[in-house]
CSV table of C-alpha atoms in Angstrom, one decimal:
chain,number,residue,atom,x,y,z
S,692,UNK,CA,0.2,0.0,-0.1
S,693,UNK,CA,1.4,3.4,-0.8
S,694,UNK,CA,2.3,6.0,1.9
S,695,UNK,CA,0.5,8.8,-0.2
S,696,UNK,CA,-2.9,8.9,1.4
S,697,UNK,CA,-5.4,11.6,0.9
S,698,UNK,CA,-8.8,12.0,2.5
S,699,UNK,CA,-11.6,13.7,0.4
S,700,UNK,CA,-14.7,15.2,2.5
S,701,UNK,CA,-17.7,15.4,0.3
S,702,UNK,CA,-21.4,15.3,1.0
S,703,UNK,CA,-22.2,13.9,-2.6
S,704,UNK,CA,-21.2,10.4,-3.5
S,705,UNK,CA,-22.8,7.6,-5.3
S,706,UNK,CA,-25.6,6.4,-5.6
S,707,UNK,CA,-26.2,10.2,-5.5
S,708,UNK,CA,-26.3,11.4,-9.2
S,709,UNK,CA,-25.8,14.6,-11.1
S,710,UNK,CA,-23.0,16.8,-11.7
S,711,UNK,CA,-22.2,17.5,-8.3
S,712,UNK,CA,-20.9,14.0,-7.5
S,713,UNK,CA,-19.1,13.3,-10.7
S,714,UNK,CA,-16.4,15.9,-10.1
S,715,UNK,CA,-14.5,14.1,-7.1
S,716,UNK,CA,-15.9,10.8,-8.2
S,717,UNK,CA,-13.5,11.1,-11.3
S,718,UNK,CA,-10.6,12.4,-9.3
S,719,UNK,CA,-11.1,9.6,-6.9
S,720,UNK,CA,-11.2,7.0,-9.8
S,721,UNK,CA,-7.8,8.2,-11.2
S,722,UNK,CA,-5.8,9.3,-8.0
S,723,UNK,CA,-4.4,5.5,-7.8
S,724,UNK,CA,-3.2,6.0,-11.2
S,725,UNK,CA,-0.8,8.3,-9.9
S,726,UNK,CA,0.3,6.5,-6.8
S,727,UNK,CA,-2.2,8.1,-4.4
S,728,UNK,CA,-4.5,6.0,-2.1
S,729,UNK,CA,-8.0,7.8,-1.9
S,730,UNK,CA,-10.0,7.9,1.3
S,731,UNK,CA,-13.5,9.1,1.0
S,732,UNK,CA,-15.6,10.7,3.9
S,733,UNK,CA,-19.4,10.9,3.2
S,734,UNK,CA,-22.7,10.9,4.9
S,735,UNK,CA,-24.3,7.6,5.2
S,736,UNK,CA,-27.9,8.7,5.0
S,737,UNK,CA,-27.8,11.9,3.0
S,738,UNK,CA,-30.8,13.8,1.4
S,739,UNK,CA,-30.6,13.9,-2.4
S,740,UNK,CA,-33.0,14.2,-5.3
S,741,UNK,CA,-31.1,12.4,-8.2
S,742,UNK,CA,-30.0,8.7,-7.8
S,743,UNK,CA,-27.7,6.9,-10.1
S,744,UNK,CA,-26.4,3.4,-9.0
S,745,UNK,CA,-24.4,3.2,-12.2
S,746,UNK,CA,-21.8,5.7,-10.9
S,747,UNK,CA,-20.8,3.1,-8.4
S,748,UNK,CA,-19.1,1.5,-11.2
S,749,UNK,CA,-16.5,4.4,-11.2
S,750,UNK,CA,-15.5,4.0,-7.5
S,751,UNK,CA,-11.9,2.2,-7.7
S,752,UNK,CA,-11.0,-0.7,-5.6
S,753,UNK,CA,-8.3,1.2,-3.9
S,754,UNK,CA,-10.6,3.7,-2.6
S,755,UNK,CA,-11.8,3.4,1.2
S,756,UNK,CA,-15.3,5.0,1.6
S,757,UNK,CA,-16.0,5.9,5.3
S,758,UNK,CA,-19.6,7.1,6.0
S,759,UNK,CA,-21.1,8.6,9.3
S,760,UNK,CA,-24.6,9.2,10.0
S,761,UNK,CA,-26.0,12.7,9.4
S,762,UNK,CA,-29.1,14.3,10.8
S,763,UNK,CA,-30.6,17.2,8.4
S,764,UNK,CA,-33.5,19.3,9.1
S,765,UNK,CA,-35.1,18.7,5.9
S,766,UNK,CA,-36.6,15.5,7.1
S,767,UNK,CA,-38.7,17.8,9.8
S,768,UNK,CA,-39.6,20.0,6.7
S,769,UNK,CA,-40.7,17.1,4.6
S,770,UNK,CA,-42.9,15.8,7.6
S,771,UNK,CA,-44.6,19.0,8.5
S,772,UNK,CA,-45.1,19.7,4.8
S,773,UNK,CA,-46.8,16.1,4.1
S,774,UNK,CA,-48.8,16.9,7.2
S,775,UNK,CA,-50.3,20.0,5.7
S,776,UNK,CA,-50.7,18.9,2.1
S,777,UNK,CA,-51.6,15.4,3.0
S,778,UNK,CA,-48.9,14.4,0.4
S,779,UNK,CA,-45.1,13.9,0.4
S,780,UNK,CA,-43.1,16.7,-0.9
S,781,UNK,CA,-39.3,16.3,-1.9
S,782,UNK,CA,-36.8,18.0,0.4
S,783,UNK,CA,-35.3,20.3,-2.3
S,784,UNK,CA,-37.6,20.4,-5.4
S,785,UNK,CA,-36.2,21.7,-8.4
S,786,UNK,CA,-38.5,24.7,-8.5
S,787,UNK,CA,-38.6,25.4,-4.9
S,788,UNK,CA,-37.0,28.8,-5.6
S,789,UNK,CA,-39.4,29.6,-8.3
S,790,UNK,CA,-41.2,32.9,-7.4
S,791,UNK,CA,-44.8,32.5,-6.8
S,792,UNK,CA,-44.6,28.6,-7.2
S,793,UNK,CA,-43.5,27.8,-3.9
S,794,UNK,CA,-45.6,26.6,-0.8
S,795,UNK,CA,-45.6,28.2,2.4
S,796,UNK,CA,-43.4,25.7,3.7
S,797,UNK,CA,-41.0,25.9,0.9
S,798,UNK,CA,-40.7,29.7,1.5
S,799,UNK,CA,-40.2,29.2,5.3
S,800,UNK,CA,-37.5,26.3,4.7
S,801,UNK,CA,-35.8,28.6,2.3
S,802,UNK,CA,-35.6,31.6,4.8
S,803,UNK,CA,-34.5,29.2,7.6
S,804,UNK,CA,-32.0,27.8,5.3
S,805,UNK,CA,-30.3,30.9,4.6
S,806,UNK,CA,-30.7,32.6,7.8
S,807,UNK,CA,-30.5,30.0,10.7
S,808,UNK,CA,-28.5,27.1,9.2
S,809,UNK,CA,-25.3,28.7,8.6
S,810,UNK,CA,-23.7,27.9,6.2
S,811,UNK,CA,-26.3,25.3,5.4
S,812,UNK,CA,-28.4,22.7,6.9
S,813,UNK,CA,-25.5,20.0,7.0
S,814,UNK,CA,-24.2,22.1,9.9
S,815,UNK,CA,-25.1,19.5,12.4
S,816,UNK,CA,-22.5,16.9,10.9
S,817,UNK,CA,-19.6,19.3,11.5
S,818,UNK,CA,-19.0,18.3,15.2
S,819,UNK,CA,-19.3,14.6,15.0
S,820,UNK,CA,-17.3,14.5,11.7
S,821,UNK,CA,-14.5,16.3,13.4
S,822,UNK,CA,-14.5,14.3,16.3
S,823,UNK,CA,-14.4,11.0,14.2
S,824,UNK,CA,-12.0,12.3,11.7
S,825,UNK,CA,-9.2,13.8,14.0
S,826,UNK,CA,-8.5,10.3,15.3
S,827,UNK,CA,-9.1,8.7,12.0
S,828,UNK,CA,-6.4,10.8,10.3
S,829,UNK,CA,-4.0,9.9,13.2
S,830,UNK,CA,-4.6,6.4,12.7
S,831,UNK,CA,-4.2,5.8,9.2
S,832,UNK,CA,-1.3,8.6,8.9
S,833,UNK,CA,-3.3,10.7,6.6
S,834,UNK,CA,-1.7,14.2,6.3
S,835,UNK,CA,-3.6,15.6,3.3
S,836,UNK,CA,-7.3,16.4,3.3
S,837,UNK,CA,-9.7,17.9,0.7
S,838,UNK,CA,-13.0,19.5,1.2
S,839,UNK,CA,-15.6,20.2,-1.5
S,840,UNK,CA,-18.6,22.3,-1.2
S,841,UNK,CA,-21.2,23.1,-1.5
S,842,UNK,CA,-22.5,22.3,0.8
S,843,UNK,CA,-20.0,24.7,2.5
S,844,UNK,CA,-20.3,22.9,5.8
S,845,UNK,CA,-17.6,20.4,4.5
S,846,UNK,CA,-15.2,23.4,4.4
S,847,UNK,CA,-15.9,24.1,8.2
S,848,UNK,CA,-15.0,20.2,8.9
S,849,UNK,CA,-11.8,20.8,7.1
S,850,UNK,CA,-11.4,24.2,9.1
S,851,UNK,CA,-11.8,22.6,12.5
S,852,UNK,CA,-9.5,19.7,11.6
S,853,UNK,CA,-6.7,22.1,10.6
S,854,UNK,CA,-7.6,24.0,13.7
S,855,UNK,CA,-6.9,20.9,15.7
S,856,UNK,CA,-3.6,19.8,13.7
S,857,UNK,CA,-2.3,22.7,12.0
S,858,UNK,CA,0.2,20.4,10.1
S,859,UNK,CA,-2.4,19.1,7.9
S,860,UNK,CA,-2.2,20.1,4.4
S,861,UNK,CA,-5.8,21.2,3.3
S,862,UNK,CA,-7.1,21.8,0.0
S,863,UNK,CA,-10.5,23.6,-0.1
S,864,UNK,CA,-12.3,22.9,-3.6
S,865,UNK,CA,-15.3,25.3,-4.4
S,866,UNK,CA,-17.6,24.0,-7.2
S,867,UNK,CA,-19.7,26.9,-6.8
S,868,UNK,CA,-19.3,30.6,-5.0
S,869,UNK,CA,-20.1,31.0,-1.4
S,870,UNK,CA,-21.1,34.4,-0.5
S,871,UNK,CA,-21.4,35.5,-4.1
S,872,UNK,CA,-23.9,32.6,-5.1
S,873,UNK,CA,-26.5,34.0,-7.1
S,874,UNK,CA,-29.5,32.7,-5.2
S,875,UNK,CA,-29.0,34.2,-1.6
S,876,UNK,CA,-31.6,37.2,-2.6
S,877,UNK,CA,-34.1,34.6,-3.5
S,878,UNK,CA,-33.8,32.8,-0.3
S,879,UNK,CA,-34.1,35.9,1.7
S,880,UNK,CA,-31.1,36.1,3.4
S,881,UNK,CA,-30.5,38.9,5.8
S,882,UNK,CA,-27.7,41.3,6.6
S,883,UNK,CA,-26.7,39.7,9.7
S,884,UNK,CA,-26.7,36.0,8.5
S,885,UNK,CA,-24.7,37.2,5.1
S,886,UNK,CA,-22.2,38.8,7.5
S,887,UNK,CA,-21.8,35.6,9.2
S,888,UNK,CA,-21.6,33.8,5.8
S,889,UNK,CA,-18.6,36.2,5.1
S,890,UNK,CA,-16.9,35.7,8.2
S,891,UNK,CA,-16.8,32.0,7.7
S,892,UNK,CA,-15.9,32.1,4.3
S,893,UNK,CA,-12.8,34.4,5.0
S,894,UNK,CA,-11.8,31.7,7.7
S,895,UNK,CA,-11.8,28.9,5.2
S,896,UNK,CA,-10.2,31.3,2.4
S,897,UNK,CA,-7.4,32.2,5.2
S,898,UNK,CA,-6.8,28.7,6.7
S,899,UNK,CA,-6.8,26.4,3.7
S,900,UNK,CA,-3.2,25.6,2.2
S,901,UNK,CA,-4.6,25.4,-1.4
S,902,UNK,CA,-8.1,27.2,-2.6
S,903,UNK,CA,-9.4,25.3,-5.9
S,904,UNK,CA,-12.3,26.4,-8.1
S,905,UNK,CA,-13.7,25.4,-11.4
S,906,UNK,CA,-13.9,28.4,-13.7
S,907,UNK,CA,-11.6,31.4,-14.5
S,908,UNK,CA,-14.1,33.9,-13.2
S,909,UNK,CA,-14.6,32.0,-9.9
S,910,UNK,CA,-10.8,31.9,-9.6
S,911,UNK,CA,-10.8,35.8,-10.0
S,912,UNK,CA,-13.5,36.3,-7.3
S,913,UNK,CA,-12.0,33.9,-4.9
S,914,UNK,CA,-8.5,35.6,-5.3
S,915,UNK,CA,-10.2,39.1,-4.9
S,916,UNK,CA,-12.1,38.0,-1.8
S,917,UNK,CA,-8.9,36.2,-0.1
S,918,UNK,CA,-6.1,38.4,-1.4
S,919,UNK,CA,-4.3,35.2,-2.3
S,920,UNK,CA,-3.7,32.9,-5.4
S,921,UNK,CA,-6.2,30.2,-6.2
S,922,UNK,CA,-6.0,27.2,-8.4
S,923,UNK,CA,-8.0,26.4,-11.4
S,924,UNK,CA,-9.1,22.7,-11.7
S,925,UNK,CA,-11.9,22.7,-14.3
S,926,UNK,CA,-14.5,19.8,-14.6
S,927,UNK,CA,-14.0,17.5,-17.3
S,928,UNK,CA,-14.7,14.4,-19.4
S,929,UNK,CA,-14.0,10.8,-18.8
S,930,UNK,CA,-12.7,8.8,-21.9
S,931,UNK,CA,-14.0,5.5,-20.4
S,932,UNK,CA,-17.7,7.0,-20.5
S,933,UNK,CA,-17.5,7.4,-24.3
S,934,UNK,CA,-17.3,3.8,-24.9
S,935,UNK,CA,-21.0,3.2,-25.0
S,936,UNK,CA,-21.6,5.9,-27.6
S,937,UNK,CA,-22.7,4.6,-30.9
S,938,UNK,CA,-23.2,7.6,-33.4
S,939,UNK,CA,-26.2,7.6,-35.6
S,940,UNK,CA,-28.0,9.9,-37.8
S,941,UNK,CA,-31.5,10.3,-36.1
S,942,UNK,CA,-34.5,10.4,-38.3
S,943,UNK,CA,-35.1,13.9,-37.1
S,944,UNK,CA,-33.1,17.0,-36.4
S,945,UNK,CA,-32.9,16.3,-32.5
S,946,UNK,CA,-31.5,19.0,-30.2
S,947,UNK,CA,-30.9,17.8,-26.8
S,948,UNK,CA,-30.4,19.8,-23.4
S,949,UNK,CA,-28.7,17.6,-20.7
S,950,UNK,CA,-29.4,18.6,-17.2
S,951,UNK,CA,-31.1,20.5,-14.8
S,952,UNK,CA,-33.5,23.2,-16.1
S,953,UNK,CA,-34.7,25.9,-13.6
S,954,UNK,CA,-34.5,29.8,-13.4
S,955,UNK,CA,-30.9,29.7,-13.2
S,956,UNK,CA,-30.9,27.6,-16.7
S,957,UNK,CA,-33.9,29.1,-18.1
S,958,UNK,CA,-34.6,28.1,-21.9
S,959,UNK,CA,-37.5,30.7,-22.6
S,960,UNK,CA,-35.2,33.0,-24.5
S,961,UNK,CA,-34.2,30.2,-26.9
S,962,UNK,CA,-37.7,28.7,-27.1
S,963,UNK,CA,-39.0,32.2,-28.5
S,964,UNK,CA,-36.6,32.1,-31.1
S,965,UNK,CA,-37.3,28.2,-31.8
S,966,UNK,CA,-41.0,29.1,-32.1
S,967,UNK,CA,-40.4,31.9,-34.5
S,968,UNK,CA,-38.3,29.4,-36.7
S,969,UNK,CA,-41.1,26.8,-36.6
S,970,UNK,CA,-43.5,29.5,-38.3
S,971,UNK,CA,-40.6,30.8,-40.7
S,972,UNK,CA,-39.4,27.6,-42.0
S,973,UNK,CA,-42.0,24.8,-42.5
S,974,UNK,CA,-39.3,22.1,-43.3
S,975,UNK,CA,-37.5,22.8,-40.1
S,976,UNK,CA,-40.7,22.7,-38.0
S,977,UNK,CA,-41.6,19.2,-39.8
S,978,UNK,CA,-38.2,17.6,-39.0
S,979,UNK,CA,-37.2,19.0,-35.6
S,980,UNK,CA,-37.6,17.7,-31.9
S,981,UNK,CA,-36.2,19.1,-28.6
S,982,UNK,CA,-35.6,16.7,-25.8
S,983,UNK,CA,-34.7,17.9,-22.3
S,984,UNK,CA,-33.1,15.2,-20.5
S,985,UNK,CA,-33.0,15.5,-16.7
S,986,UNK,CA,-35.3,17.4,-14.3
S,987,UNK,CA,-37.2,20.2,-15.3
S,988,UNK,CA,-39.0,22.9,-13.2
S,989,UNK,CA,-42.7,23.3,-13.4
S,990,UNK,CA,-42.7,26.8,-14.7
S,991,UNK,CA,-40.9,25.9,-17.9
S,992,UNK,CA,-43.2,22.7,-18.5
S,993,UNK,CA,-46.2,25.1,-18.1
S,994,UNK,CA,-44.6,27.5,-20.5
S,995,UNK,CA,-44.4,24.5,-23.1
S,996,UNK,CA,-48.0,23.2,-22.3
S,997,UNK,CA,-49.6,26.7,-22.9
S,998,UNK,CA,-48.0,26.9,-26.3
S,999,UNK,CA,-49.5,24.1,-28.4
S,1000,UNK,CA,-47.3,24.9,-31.3
S,1001,UNK,CA,-44.5,23.3,-29.2
S,1002,UNK,CA,-46.4,20.1,-28.3
S,1003,UNK,CA,-45.1,17.9,-31.1
S,1004,UNK,CA,-41.7,19.2,-30.9
S,1005,UNK,CA,-40.8,19.2,-27.1
S,1006,UNK,CA,-40.0,16.0,-25.0
S,1007,UNK,CA,-39.2,15.9,-21.4
S,1008,UNK,CA,-37.3,12.5,-20.4
S,1009,UNK,CA,-36.7,13.2,-16.8
S,1010,UNK,CA,-33.5,11.8,-14.9
S,1011,UNK,CA,-31.6,9.1,-16.4
S,1012,UNK,CA,-28.4,7.3,-15.7
S,1013,UNK,CA,-25.3,8.9,-16.5
S,1014,UNK,CA,-24.7,5.9,-18.9
S,1015,UNK,CA,-28.0,6.6,-20.6
S,1016,UNK,CA,-27.0,10.3,-21.1
S,1017,UNK,CA,-24.0,9.2,-22.9
S,1018,UNK,CA,-25.9,6.8,-25.2
S,1019,UNK,CA,-28.1,9.9,-25.8
S,1020,UNK,CA,-25.2,11.8,-27.1
S,1021,UNK,CA,-24.6,9.3,-30.0
S,1022,UNK,CA,-28.4,10.3,-31.6
S,1023,UNK,CA,-28.2,13.7,-31.0
S,1024,UNK,CA,-28.0,16.3,-33.8
S,1025,UNK,CA,-27.3,19.5,-31.6
S,1026,UNK,CA,-26.6,20.0,-28.1
S,1027,UNK,CA,-28.1,22.8,-26.2
S,1028,UNK,CA,-26.2,24.8,-23.5
S,1029,UNK,CA,-28.2,27.3,-21.4
S,1030,UNK,CA,-26.8,30.0,-19.3
S,1031,UNK,CA,-29.7,32.5,-19.2
S,1032,UNK,CA,-30.5,33.1,-15.8
S,1033,UNK,CA,-27.2,32.9,-14.1
S,1034,UNK,CA,-26.0,35.9,-11.9
S,1035,UNK,CA,-22.6,35.9,-13.7
S,1036,UNK,CA,-23.2,33.9,-17.0
S,1037,UNK,CA,-20.1,35.0,-18.4
S,1038,UNK,CA,-17.9,33.4,-15.6
S,1039,UNK,CA,-20.0,30.1,-15.7
S,1040,UNK,CA,-19.9,26.8,-17.4
S,1041,UNK,CA,-21.6,23.8,-16.2
S,1042,UNK,CA,-19.8,20.4,-16.1
S,1043,UNK,CA,-21.7,18.8,-19.0
S,1044,UNK,CA,-20.0,21.6,-21.1
S,1045,UNK,CA,-16.9,19.1,-21.3
S,1046,UNK,CA,-18.7,16.2,-22.1
S,1047,UNK,CA,-20.4,18.1,-24.9
S,1048,UNK,CA,-17.4,19.1,-26.4
S,1049,UNK,CA,-15.5,15.7,-26.3
S,1050,UNK,CA,-18.6,14.0,-28.0
S,1051,UNK,CA,-17.8,15.9,-31.4
S,1052,UNK,CA,-21.7,16.9,-31.7
S,1053,UNK,CA,-22.3,20.4,-32.5
S,1054,UNK,CA,-23.0,22.7,-29.4
S,1055,UNK,CA,-25.3,25.6,-29.4
S,1056,UNK,CA,-24.9,27.9,-26.3
S,1057,UNK,CA,-27.4,30.6,-25.1
S,1058,UNK,CA,-25.5,33.1,-23.3
S,1059,UNK,CA,-22.6,35.7,-23.1
S,1060,UNK,CA,-20.7,35.6,-26.5
S,1061,UNK,CA,-17.6,36.7,-24.5
S,1062,UNK,CA,-17.0,34.6,-21.4
S,1063,UNK,CA,-15.5,31.6,-20.1
S,1064,UNK,CA,-18.0,29.1,-21.8
S,1065,UNK,CA,-17.6,31.1,-25.0
S,1066,UNK,CA,-13.8,30.7,-24.6
S,1067,UNK,CA,-14.1,26.9,-24.3
S,1068,UNK,CA,-16.3,26.4,-27.3
S,1069,UNK,CA,-14.0,28.6,-29.5
S,1070,UNK,CA,-10.9,26.7,-28.5
S,1071,UNK,CA,-12.3,23.4,-28.8
S,1072,UNK,CA,-14.0,24.5,-32.3
S,1073,UNK,CA,-17.1,22.6,-31.5
S,1074,UNK,CA,-19.8,25.1,-31.2
S,1075,UNK,CA,-21.1,28.7,-30.9
S,1076,UNK,CA,-22.5,31.2,-28.4
S,1077,UNK,CA,-25.5,33.4,-29.3
S,1078,UNK,CA,-26.8,36.0,-26.7
S,1079,UNK,CA,-30.0,35.2,-25.2
S,1080,UNK,CA,-31.7,38.4,-26.7
S,1081,UNK,CA,-30.4,37.8,-30.2
S,1082,UNK,CA,-33.2,35.9,-31.8
S,1083,UNK,CA,-32.1,36.4,-35.1
S,1084,UNK,CA,-28.6,35.2,-34.3
S,1085,UNK,CA,-30.1,32.1,-32.6
S,1086,UNK,CA,-32.4,31.4,-35.5
S,1087,UNK,CA,-29.6,31.6,-38.0
S,1088,UNK,CA,-27.3,29.1,-35.9
S,1089,UNK,CA,-30.3,26.7,-35.6
S,1090,UNK,CA,-31.0,27.0,-39.4
S,1091,UNK,CA,-27.3,26.4,-40.3
S,1092,UNK,CA,-27.0,23.1,-38.0
S,1093,UNK,CA,-30.5,22.1,-39.5
S,1094,UNK,CA,-29.3,22.2,-43.2
S,1095,UNK,CA,-25.9,20.5,-42.4
S,1096,UNK,CA,-27.6,17.7,-40.7
S,1097,UNK,CA,-30.3,17.5,-43.6
S,1098,UNK,CA,-27.6,17.5,-46.3
S,1099,UNK,CA,-25.2,14.9,-44.7
S,1100,UNK,CA,-26.0,11.2,-44.8
S,1101,UNK,CA,-24.0,10.7,-41.6
S,1102,UNK,CA,-24.0,11.9,-38.1
S,1103,UNK,CA,-22.1,15.1,-37.9
S,1104,UNK,CA,-19.4,14.4,-35.3
S,1105,UNK,CA,-16.1,16.5,-35.4
S,1106,UNK,CA,-13.6,15.0,-32.8
S,1107,UNK,CA,-11.2,17.9,-31.9
S,1108,UNK,CA,-8.2,17.6,-29.4
S,1109,UNK,CA,-9.7,18.5,-26.1
S,1110,UNK,CA,-7.5,16.3,-24.0
S,1111,UNK,CA,-6.7,19.1,-21.5
S,1112,UNK,CA,-10.2,18.6,-20.2
S,1113,UNK,CA,-9.8,15.0,-19.6
S,1114,UNK,CA,-10.5,13.9,-16.1
S,1115,UNK,CA,-7.3,11.8,-16.2
S,1116,UNK,CA,-5.1,15.0,-17.2
S,1117,UNK,CA,-7.0,17.3,-14.6
S,1118,UNK,CA,-6.3,14.6,-11.9
S,1119,UNK,CA,-2.5,14.7,-12.8
S,1120,UNK,CA,-2.8,18.5,-12.2
S,1121,UNK,CA,-4.6,17.9,-8.9
S,1122,UNK,CA,-1.6,15.6,-7.7
S,1123,UNK,CA,0.8,18.3,-8.2
S,1124,UNK,CA,-1.0,20.2,-5.2
S,1125,UNK,CA,-1.2,17.1,-3.0
S,1126,UNK,CA,1.6,16.5,-0.2
């Protein structure tokens, strides 16, 4: 057994699904390749909406996964909500932040979450985790730890472990911003609570040996907040996942959006252009479908339902396994990337962007034409961005890709050199910061 050992503290771990789990699952998968023994510390009974058993296949045999029970107040919220409404409600529904769509208990839960459970409802896991891990690290002779958030309670576990043992080498990985997160206002966070969040964020940014984040814009913001350098380790794609893809030309021009649709990923501006093109170009209307693969919030479903012209063109598939997502790529004519609705859309790119560009399937992004996502697409040469208010530009791009699809008897797949975003390559870069 190697003497290079690292502990990863993460809330999300298989069978939890979604993009939040895949970042560190893939790092853990490839760490043994570079001589590191990964230990993963995660809750035994977490609350999550998306389940994907197929991701368990990526957990390497070298990894030791340690689980500790967690108590979360969402369980009380579920019980109260079901008592009042006489039916079960999910703890964190995808549209729980949608204005005018929330129940009383959803609004109350959001306010409590932002103002009383600081930094988040997993706060009750901090003390027992620190108590357990302090001895565990000594027993296993582990001197390097990594915390990944959100939830940012994971960082506070790292903070207190570092406090107890200053010799620990601690890497704090931010998959999203903390105090500059775009949804605080909608949660109803108060001034006193926000100040508490800022204080905790500063403690983490100051105490961690290395601060990591996922986009160039986030790096700039964390450097501004901390006054110290931060490290960019983007998300990426795993070559092993692409084995199942069989590229075929679908019978209809098939546009697919993979992942969650909510007010931060709002397809309505794109759909406005799409509806206009259905009227203006009959052949496009006859041969085009859009499929949303993943969880979609109710306001957007209502938007589609209220427009009969869309009924024969839009499909909602719901959550599927990551393996199934990979299979979907093979029969896709155009991949849709939505950045409309983000607080800082120029500085954000979702994890799926890297799988998108690795497929070789054309990508149409709706968002800033100058920004982090636009840069990745331009460098990869696999797609274009169009501003959300540029309906003419969106329609022109759609028509261009439609005509290429129609005139080509084979699926349009242009594989480019995007190896810099390989999970294996990014893991090698991570290893350079381990001690």
